XYZ file of C-alpha atoms in Angstrom:
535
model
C -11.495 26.351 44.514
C -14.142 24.870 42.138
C -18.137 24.165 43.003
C -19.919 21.543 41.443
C -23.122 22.052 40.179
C -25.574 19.118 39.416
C -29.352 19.098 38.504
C -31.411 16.583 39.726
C -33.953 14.259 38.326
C -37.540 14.416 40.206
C -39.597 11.614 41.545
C -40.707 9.187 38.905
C -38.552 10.547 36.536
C -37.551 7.512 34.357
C -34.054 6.505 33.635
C -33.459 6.848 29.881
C -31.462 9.699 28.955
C -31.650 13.498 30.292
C -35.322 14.025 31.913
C -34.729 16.917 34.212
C -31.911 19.193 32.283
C -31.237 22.351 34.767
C -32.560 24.400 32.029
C -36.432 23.272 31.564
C -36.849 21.205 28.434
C -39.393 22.799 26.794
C -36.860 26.223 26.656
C -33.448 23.890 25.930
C -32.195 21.228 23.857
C -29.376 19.031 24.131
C -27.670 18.836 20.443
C -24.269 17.043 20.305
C -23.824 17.442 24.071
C -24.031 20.936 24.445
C -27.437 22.532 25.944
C -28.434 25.610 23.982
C -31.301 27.764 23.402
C -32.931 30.265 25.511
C -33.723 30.544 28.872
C -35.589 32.144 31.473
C -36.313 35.959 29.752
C -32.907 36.087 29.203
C -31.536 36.373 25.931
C -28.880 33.532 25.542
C -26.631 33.247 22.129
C -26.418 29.707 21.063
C -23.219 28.252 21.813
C -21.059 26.357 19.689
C -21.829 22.811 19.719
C -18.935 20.003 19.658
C -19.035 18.641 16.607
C -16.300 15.971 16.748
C -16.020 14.087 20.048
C -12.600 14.650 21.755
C -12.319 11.286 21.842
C -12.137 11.208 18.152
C -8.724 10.115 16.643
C -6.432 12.931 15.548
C -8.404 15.517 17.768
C -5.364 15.846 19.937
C -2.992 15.970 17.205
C -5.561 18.790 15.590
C -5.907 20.663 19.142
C -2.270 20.706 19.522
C -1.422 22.122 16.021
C -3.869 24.563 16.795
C -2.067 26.041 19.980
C 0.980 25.761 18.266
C -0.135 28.344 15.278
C -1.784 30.567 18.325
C 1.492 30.888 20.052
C 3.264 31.600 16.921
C 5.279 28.585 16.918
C 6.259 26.927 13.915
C 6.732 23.354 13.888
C 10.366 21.799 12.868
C 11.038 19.379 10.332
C 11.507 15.980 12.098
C 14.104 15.388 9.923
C 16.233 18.627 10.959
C 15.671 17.586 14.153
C 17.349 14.316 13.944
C 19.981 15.313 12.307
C 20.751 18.396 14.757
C 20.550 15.386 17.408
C 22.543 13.390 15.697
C 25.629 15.899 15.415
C 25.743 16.809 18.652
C 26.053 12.908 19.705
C 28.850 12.542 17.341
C 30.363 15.724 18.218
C 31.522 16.843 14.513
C 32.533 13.482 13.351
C 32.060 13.603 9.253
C 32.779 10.245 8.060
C 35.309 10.009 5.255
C 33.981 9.102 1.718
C 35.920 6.187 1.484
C 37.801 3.223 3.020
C 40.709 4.892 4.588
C 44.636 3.292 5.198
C 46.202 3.193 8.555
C 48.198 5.937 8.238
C 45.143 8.163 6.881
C 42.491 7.581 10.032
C 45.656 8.212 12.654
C 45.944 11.685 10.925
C 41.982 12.119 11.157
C 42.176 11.000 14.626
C 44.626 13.607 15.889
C 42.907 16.034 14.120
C 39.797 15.648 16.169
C 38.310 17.228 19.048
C 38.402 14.356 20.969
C 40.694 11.355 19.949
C 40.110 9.462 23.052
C 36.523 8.899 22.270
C 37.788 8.883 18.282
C 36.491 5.478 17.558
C 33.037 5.584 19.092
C 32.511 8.277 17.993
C 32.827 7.973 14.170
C 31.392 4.854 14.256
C 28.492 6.167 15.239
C 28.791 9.011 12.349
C 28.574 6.030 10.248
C 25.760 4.613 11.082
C 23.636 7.539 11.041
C 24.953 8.865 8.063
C 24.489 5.311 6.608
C 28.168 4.886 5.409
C 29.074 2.012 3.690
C 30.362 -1.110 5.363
C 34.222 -0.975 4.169
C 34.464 2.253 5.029
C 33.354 0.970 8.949
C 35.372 -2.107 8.285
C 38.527 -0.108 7.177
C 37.981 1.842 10.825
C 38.101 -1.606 12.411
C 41.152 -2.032 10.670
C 42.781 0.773 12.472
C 42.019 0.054 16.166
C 42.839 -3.000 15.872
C 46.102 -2.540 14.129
C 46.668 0.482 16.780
C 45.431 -0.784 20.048
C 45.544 -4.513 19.675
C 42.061 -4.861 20.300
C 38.337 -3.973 19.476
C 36.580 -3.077 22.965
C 32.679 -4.205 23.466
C 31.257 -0.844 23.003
C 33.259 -0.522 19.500
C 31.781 -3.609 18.282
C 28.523 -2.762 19.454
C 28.248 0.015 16.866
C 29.502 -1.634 13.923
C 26.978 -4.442 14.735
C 24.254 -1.538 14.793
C 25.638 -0.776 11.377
C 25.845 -4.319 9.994
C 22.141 -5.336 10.994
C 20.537 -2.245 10.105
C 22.186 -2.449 6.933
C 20.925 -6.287 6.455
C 24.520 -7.193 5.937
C 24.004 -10.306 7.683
C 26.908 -12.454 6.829
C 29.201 -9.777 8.543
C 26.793 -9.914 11.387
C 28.087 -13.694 12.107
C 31.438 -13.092 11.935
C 30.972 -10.258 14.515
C 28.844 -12.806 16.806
C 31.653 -15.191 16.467
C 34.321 -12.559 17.791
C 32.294 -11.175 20.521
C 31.140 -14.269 21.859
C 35.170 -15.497 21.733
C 36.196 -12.249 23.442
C 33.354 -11.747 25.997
C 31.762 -13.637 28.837
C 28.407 -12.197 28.404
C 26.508 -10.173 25.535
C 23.957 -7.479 26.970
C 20.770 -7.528 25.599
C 21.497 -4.953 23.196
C 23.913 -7.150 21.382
C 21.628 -10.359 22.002
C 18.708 -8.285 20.414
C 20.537 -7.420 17.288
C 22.221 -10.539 17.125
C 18.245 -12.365 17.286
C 16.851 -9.576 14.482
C 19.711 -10.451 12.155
C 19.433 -14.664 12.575
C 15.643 -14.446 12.365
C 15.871 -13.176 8.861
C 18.250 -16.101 7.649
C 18.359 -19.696 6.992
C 20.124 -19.710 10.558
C 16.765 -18.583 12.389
C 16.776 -21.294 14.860
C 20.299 -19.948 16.404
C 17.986 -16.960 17.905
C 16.508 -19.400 19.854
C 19.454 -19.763 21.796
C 20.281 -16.651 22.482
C 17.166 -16.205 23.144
C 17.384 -18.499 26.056
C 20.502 -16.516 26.887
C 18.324 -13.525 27.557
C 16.141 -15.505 29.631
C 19.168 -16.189 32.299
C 19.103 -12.441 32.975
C 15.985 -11.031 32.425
C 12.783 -11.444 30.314
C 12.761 -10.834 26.615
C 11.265 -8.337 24.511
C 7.996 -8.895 22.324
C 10.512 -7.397 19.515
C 13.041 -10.292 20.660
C 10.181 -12.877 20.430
C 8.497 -11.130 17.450
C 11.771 -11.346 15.784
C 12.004 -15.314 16.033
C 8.498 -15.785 15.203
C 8.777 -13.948 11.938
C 11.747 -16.445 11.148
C 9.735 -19.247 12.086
C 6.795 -18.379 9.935
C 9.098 -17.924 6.739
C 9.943 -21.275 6.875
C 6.621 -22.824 7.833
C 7.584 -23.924 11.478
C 3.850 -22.710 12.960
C 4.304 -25.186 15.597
C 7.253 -22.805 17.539
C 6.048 -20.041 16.268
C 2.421 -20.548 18.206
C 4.399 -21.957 21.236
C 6.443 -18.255 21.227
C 3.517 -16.521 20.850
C 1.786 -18.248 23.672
C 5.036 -17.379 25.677
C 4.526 -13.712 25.153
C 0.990 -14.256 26.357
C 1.964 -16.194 29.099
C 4.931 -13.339 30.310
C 1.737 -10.869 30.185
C 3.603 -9.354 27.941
C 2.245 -7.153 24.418
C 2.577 -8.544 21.238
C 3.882 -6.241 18.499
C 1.386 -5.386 15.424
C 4.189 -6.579 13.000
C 3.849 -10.105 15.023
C 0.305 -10.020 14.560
C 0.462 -9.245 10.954
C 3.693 -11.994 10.068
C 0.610 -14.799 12.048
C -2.034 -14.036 9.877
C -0.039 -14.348 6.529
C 1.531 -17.288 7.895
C -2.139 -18.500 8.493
C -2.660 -17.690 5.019
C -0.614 -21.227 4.020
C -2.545 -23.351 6.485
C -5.462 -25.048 5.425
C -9.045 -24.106 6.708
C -9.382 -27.320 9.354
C -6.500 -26.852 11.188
C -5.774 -25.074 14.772
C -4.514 -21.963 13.195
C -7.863 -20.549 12.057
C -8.875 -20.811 15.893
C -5.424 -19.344 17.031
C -6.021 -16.418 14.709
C -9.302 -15.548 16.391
C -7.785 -15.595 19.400
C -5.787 -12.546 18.085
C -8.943 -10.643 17.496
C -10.573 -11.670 21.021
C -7.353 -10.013 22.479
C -7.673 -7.165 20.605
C -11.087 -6.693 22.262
C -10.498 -7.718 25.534
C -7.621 -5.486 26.077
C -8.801 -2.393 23.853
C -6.579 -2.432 20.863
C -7.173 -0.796 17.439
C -4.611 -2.598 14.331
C -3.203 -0.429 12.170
C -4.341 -0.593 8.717
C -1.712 -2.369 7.288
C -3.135 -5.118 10.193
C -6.130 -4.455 9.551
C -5.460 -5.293 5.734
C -4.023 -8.558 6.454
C -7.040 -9.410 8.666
C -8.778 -8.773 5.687
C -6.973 -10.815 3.562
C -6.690 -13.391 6.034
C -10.483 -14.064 6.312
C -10.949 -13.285 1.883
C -8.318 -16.531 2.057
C -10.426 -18.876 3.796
C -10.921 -22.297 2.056
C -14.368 -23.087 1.851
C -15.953 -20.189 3.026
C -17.103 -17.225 1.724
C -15.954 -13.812 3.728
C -15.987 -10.028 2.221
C -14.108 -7.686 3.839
C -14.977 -3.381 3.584
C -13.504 -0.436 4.540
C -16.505 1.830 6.068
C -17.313 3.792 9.043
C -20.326 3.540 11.243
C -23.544 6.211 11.747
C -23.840 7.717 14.456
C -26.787 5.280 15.495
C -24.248 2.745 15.427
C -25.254 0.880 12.692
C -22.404 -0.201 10.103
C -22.467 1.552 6.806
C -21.570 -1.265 5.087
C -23.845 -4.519 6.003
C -26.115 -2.218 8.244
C -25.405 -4.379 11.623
C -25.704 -2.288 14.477
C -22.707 -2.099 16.991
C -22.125 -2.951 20.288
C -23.894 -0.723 22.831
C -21.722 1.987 24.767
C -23.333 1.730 27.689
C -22.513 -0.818 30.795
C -24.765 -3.503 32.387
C -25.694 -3.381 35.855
C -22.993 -5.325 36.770
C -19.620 -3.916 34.914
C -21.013 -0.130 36.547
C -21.390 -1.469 40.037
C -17.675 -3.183 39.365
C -16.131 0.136 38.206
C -18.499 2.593 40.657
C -16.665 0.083 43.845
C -13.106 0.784 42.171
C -13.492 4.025 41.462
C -15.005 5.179 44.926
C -12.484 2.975 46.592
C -9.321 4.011 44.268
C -10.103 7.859 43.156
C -12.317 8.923 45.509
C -11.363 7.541 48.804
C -7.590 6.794 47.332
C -4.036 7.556 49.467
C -3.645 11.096 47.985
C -7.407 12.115 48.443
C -6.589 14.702 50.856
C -4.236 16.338 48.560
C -7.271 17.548 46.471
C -9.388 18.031 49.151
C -9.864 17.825 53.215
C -11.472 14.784 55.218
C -14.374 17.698 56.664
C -15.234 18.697 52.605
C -15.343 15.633 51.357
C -17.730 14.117 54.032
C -19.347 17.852 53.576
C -20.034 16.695 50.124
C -21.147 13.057 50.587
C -24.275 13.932 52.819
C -24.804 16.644 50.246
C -25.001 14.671 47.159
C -26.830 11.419 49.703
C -29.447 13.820 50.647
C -30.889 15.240 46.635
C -32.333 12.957 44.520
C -30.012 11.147 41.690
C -28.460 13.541 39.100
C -29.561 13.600 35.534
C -26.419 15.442 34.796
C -23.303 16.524 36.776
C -21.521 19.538 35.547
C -17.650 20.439 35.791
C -18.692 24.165 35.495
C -15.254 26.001 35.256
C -14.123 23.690 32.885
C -17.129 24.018 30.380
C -17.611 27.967 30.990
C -14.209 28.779 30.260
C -15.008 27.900 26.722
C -15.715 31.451 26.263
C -13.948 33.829 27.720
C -15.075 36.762 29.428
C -18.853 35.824 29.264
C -18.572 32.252 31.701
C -21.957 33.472 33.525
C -23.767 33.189 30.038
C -21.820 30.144 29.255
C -22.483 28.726 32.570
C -26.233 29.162 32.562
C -26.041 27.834 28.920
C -24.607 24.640 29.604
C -25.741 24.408 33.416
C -22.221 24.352 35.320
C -19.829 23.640 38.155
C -19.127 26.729 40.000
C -15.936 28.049 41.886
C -16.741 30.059 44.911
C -15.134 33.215 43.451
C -17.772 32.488 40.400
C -20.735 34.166 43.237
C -18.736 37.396 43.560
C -20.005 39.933 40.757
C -17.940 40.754 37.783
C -18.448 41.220 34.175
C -17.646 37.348 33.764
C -19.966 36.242 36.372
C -22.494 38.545 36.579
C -25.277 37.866 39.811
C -28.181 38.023 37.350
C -27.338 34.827 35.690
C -25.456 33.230 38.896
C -29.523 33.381 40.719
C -30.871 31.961 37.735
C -28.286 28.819 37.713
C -29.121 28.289 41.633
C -32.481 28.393 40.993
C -32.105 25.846 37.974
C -29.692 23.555 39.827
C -28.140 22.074 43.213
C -24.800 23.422 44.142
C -21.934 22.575 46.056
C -19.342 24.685 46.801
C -15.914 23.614 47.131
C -12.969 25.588 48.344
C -10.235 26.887 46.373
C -7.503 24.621 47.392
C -10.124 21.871 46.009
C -9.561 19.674 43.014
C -12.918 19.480 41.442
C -13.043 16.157 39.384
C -13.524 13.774 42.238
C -16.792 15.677 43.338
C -17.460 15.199 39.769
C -17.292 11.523 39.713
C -18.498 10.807 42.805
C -21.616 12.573 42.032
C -21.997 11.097 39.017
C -21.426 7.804 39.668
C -23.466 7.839 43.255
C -26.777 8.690 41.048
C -26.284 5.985 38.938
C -26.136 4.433 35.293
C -28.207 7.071 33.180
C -26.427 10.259 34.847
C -24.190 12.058 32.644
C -21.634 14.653 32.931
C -20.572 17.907 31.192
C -16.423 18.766 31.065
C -13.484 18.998 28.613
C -11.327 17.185 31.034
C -10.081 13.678 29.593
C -9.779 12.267 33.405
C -6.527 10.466 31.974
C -4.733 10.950 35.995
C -7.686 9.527 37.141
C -8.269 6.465 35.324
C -4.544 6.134 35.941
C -5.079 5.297 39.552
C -7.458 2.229 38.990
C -5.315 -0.407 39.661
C -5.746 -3.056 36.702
C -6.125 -2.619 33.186
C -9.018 -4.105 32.805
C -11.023 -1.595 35.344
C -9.185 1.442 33.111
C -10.526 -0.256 30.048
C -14.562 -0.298 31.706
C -13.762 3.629 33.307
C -12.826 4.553 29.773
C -16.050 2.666 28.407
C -18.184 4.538 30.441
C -17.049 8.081 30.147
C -17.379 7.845 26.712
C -21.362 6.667 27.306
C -21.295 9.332 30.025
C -19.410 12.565 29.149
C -21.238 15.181 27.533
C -18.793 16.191 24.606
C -20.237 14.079 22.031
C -21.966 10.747 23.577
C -21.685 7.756 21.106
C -24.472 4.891 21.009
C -22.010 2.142 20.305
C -18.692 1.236 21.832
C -15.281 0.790 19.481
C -13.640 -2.139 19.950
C -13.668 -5.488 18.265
C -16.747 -7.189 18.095
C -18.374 -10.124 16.324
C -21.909 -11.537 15.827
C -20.497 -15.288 14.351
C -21.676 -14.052 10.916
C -19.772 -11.016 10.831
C -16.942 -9.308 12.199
C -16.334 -5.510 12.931
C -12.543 -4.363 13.687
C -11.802 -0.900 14.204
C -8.756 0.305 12.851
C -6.412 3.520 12.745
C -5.522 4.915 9.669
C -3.543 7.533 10.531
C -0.901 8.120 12.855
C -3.101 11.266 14.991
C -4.461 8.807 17.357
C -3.212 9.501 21.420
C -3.970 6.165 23.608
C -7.179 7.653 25.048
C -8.656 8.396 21.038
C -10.691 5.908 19.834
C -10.766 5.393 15.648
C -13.395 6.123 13.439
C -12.733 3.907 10.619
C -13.617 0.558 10.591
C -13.248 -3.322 8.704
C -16.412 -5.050 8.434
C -15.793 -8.814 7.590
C -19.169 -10.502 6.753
C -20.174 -14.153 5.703
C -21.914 -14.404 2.310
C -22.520 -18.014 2.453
């Protein structure tokens, strides 16, 4: 379907940056990753240039909203929504306004629209409506009195209701008479049951259930987050660390809220001690695995470091230029661009797990694909690799002008004449360029990558597509985390010079954090902490 289009660099080119751009450079520029100007004695309107880079945070959210207003659609209250959901879980049930007698909930109960589920059901009213607790004891009350009994899925509910409600003293009682009248607790009820003991003077019980959990399956990083709130509340860092570690260990992802109870609980420790080391740690992970705190984190990282005894930290909010260099104490960042040795890493992966992966010969056929391997083996390394469709389609009905604009990918039908691809500018692109041409039941990104990576480091490439199915196929996290790394150093929409994610120099520390809640998982933020030693 799609032809990919890729200008190469001539012989003793060198390898910083664009050298041979498929329009010449003294007739084109490249400004924030678009190519615009004029070109060969054609008269080309300057395109539109990308100011934000779709990596940006909130871009999706901002793209989205966008398409939303085009299609005429108007976004509903969340609110509305959740209450619409709620009623049609509960079916109608309107909890009563008070604590009702026997005698009054039978005559509500027959007057529903379905008094075999009459119980659950109301319950459930109650705890979305955020009744009060006699009015859900006084239904208790009732089934008991009625059937003899509470059943599992009954008391399940009302415990909902009891620890969301931080009535904790009624959430012992209700631990007490579950674990008399049941063998087991599922971890729904061991979850709520840990939440609700964390928060008390009884913490430590959580443990044991805790442990329960463990016979069945493995806990939660709420479950564990849970206990290790309780245990930094009353200054036990010791199991607190040791659960932490335990999440580690499980390979499994501690909550922000964890992160945020450790560093005020490091707060209370003095300077000397293991904590300050253990609290790094936090950051390191953050880095190694590429996660951004939220700000309330990110303010009690801050306030954290501010705390230290004997040294002499200042934390700022800022943002960084786009040189890279920090606003604030004028550090420059990390470079976005790989060493020799993590491209080679991800170029192996990615040939061996996208481009020669189970399901290649869904997007293409075993004769193409070798087609296109002696093709791109026998041109010089590309400068730039172009996902032409993708960029031209920016503007509709003119993709020929676009095309040569930008220097793009073609589709076979692209060479047949029309108003949107006219000939004219089609010869001058060939002329410009190398091009493959792929056939239409051909999924173009592949080609893209493979011709991209093959040439090298310094090659670039031009498309809108986020790759996010791709990098999903690499088969650890850490070789998603370097694939991500590299398209943003390599994809023209907006090329950084320095890479977001934590970094330190020993004197200083830079954390960047989201602010908002726009960010999708493949954003990266564009705030940032910067932590610097005055001493």
């Amino acid at each position: 379907m799609c032809s990919t289009l890729m200008n190469s660099r001539p012989t003793g080119s060198g390898s910083d940056g664009i050298k041979n751009a498929a329009i010449r450079p003294r007739e084109k520029g490249w400004r924030n990753g678009v190519l615009e100007g004029r070109g060969d004695g054609s008269a080309l309107q300057e395109r539109p240039s990308f100011t934000k880079s779709v990596f940006a945070a909130g871009t999706a959210k901002r793209r989205a909203e966008m398409l939303r207003r085009k299609a005429g659609l108007a976004a509903q209250d969340g609110e509305e929504e959740e209450q619409e959901s709620a009623g049609r879980r509960v079916r109608g049930a309107v909890p009563p306004e008070r604590p009702l007698s026997a005698s009054e909930w039978k005559k509500l109960k027959e007057a529903s629209d379905s008094p075999q589920n009459f119980d659950i059901q109301m319950m459930t009213a109650m705890f979305l409506s955020g009744a009060e607790l006699d009015i859900a004891k006084s239904l208790l009350t009732f089934v008991a009195m009625e059937t003899g009994t509470l059943s599992y899925q009954l008391l399940l509910r009302y415990l909902t209701l009891c620890v969301s409600r931080g009535h904790d003293a009624e959430v012992f009682d209700v631990y007490e008479i579950m674990r008399r009248s049941f063998q087991s607790l599922d971890t729904g009820a061991s979850s709520l049951f840990i939440k609700s003991f964390s928060r008390t003077a009884r913490w430590k019980e959580a443990l044991s259930v805790l442990q329960d959990i463990k016979k069945v399956l493995t806990p939660s990083p709420r479950n564990y987050g849970d206990i290790i709130a309780g245990a930094v509340v009353h200054n036990d860092m010791a199991t607190a660390w040791a659960l932490y570690d335990e999440v580690l260990e499980k390979g499994l992802s501690p909550h922000q809220e964890t992160w945020s109870t450790l560093f005020r609980g490091g707060e209370r420790q003095e300077a000397e001690s293991d904590h300050q080391e253990k609290l790094l740690s936090i950051l390191l992970y953050m880095r190694n695995n590429q996660v951004y705190p939220q700000q309330g984190l990110a303010g009690g990282i801050k306030t954290w470091f501010e705390s230290l005894a004997g040294q002499k930290w200042r934390g700022s909010w800022t943002s960084v230029n786009p040189k890279g260099a920090c606003r604030c104490c004028g550090s420059h960042l990390e470079s976005i661009q790989l060493s020799a040795d993590e491209f080679q890493q991800l170029k192996d992966r990615v040939m061996a797990d996208i481009i020669q992966g189970r399901d290649v010969f869904k997007k293409t056929t075993p004769e193409e694909l070798e087609r296109f391997k002696a093709f791109v083996q026998g041109k010089p390394a590309f400068d730039v690799v172009v996902d032409g469709l993708n960029v031209a389609n920016i503007t509709k009905g003119k993709q020929s002008e676009t095309l040569l604009a930008v220097v793009s990918e073609l589709e076979k039908h692209m060479l047949q004449p029309s108003r949107s691809w006219d000939r004219r500018n089609m010869n001058l692109v060939q002329q410009k360029a190398h091009c493959f041409f792929t056939e239409n039941i051909s999924e173009d990104d592949p080609f893209l990558l493979y011709a991209t990576l093959h040439s090298g480091n310094h090659c670039r490439f031009v498309s809108r597509d986020l790759m996010r199915d791709h990098k999903a196929c690499l088969p650890d996290g850490a070789t998603r985390r370097l694939f991500f790394k590299w398209q943003r150093g390599h994809q023209l929409v907006s090329i950084p010079s320095y890479d977001t994610v934590v970094q330190t120099s020993g004197s200083s520390w830079h954390v960047p954090y989201d602010d908002s809640e726009d960010r999708s998982s493949y954003e990266v933020p564009q705030r940032w902490l910067c932590l610097a030693n005055t001493q």
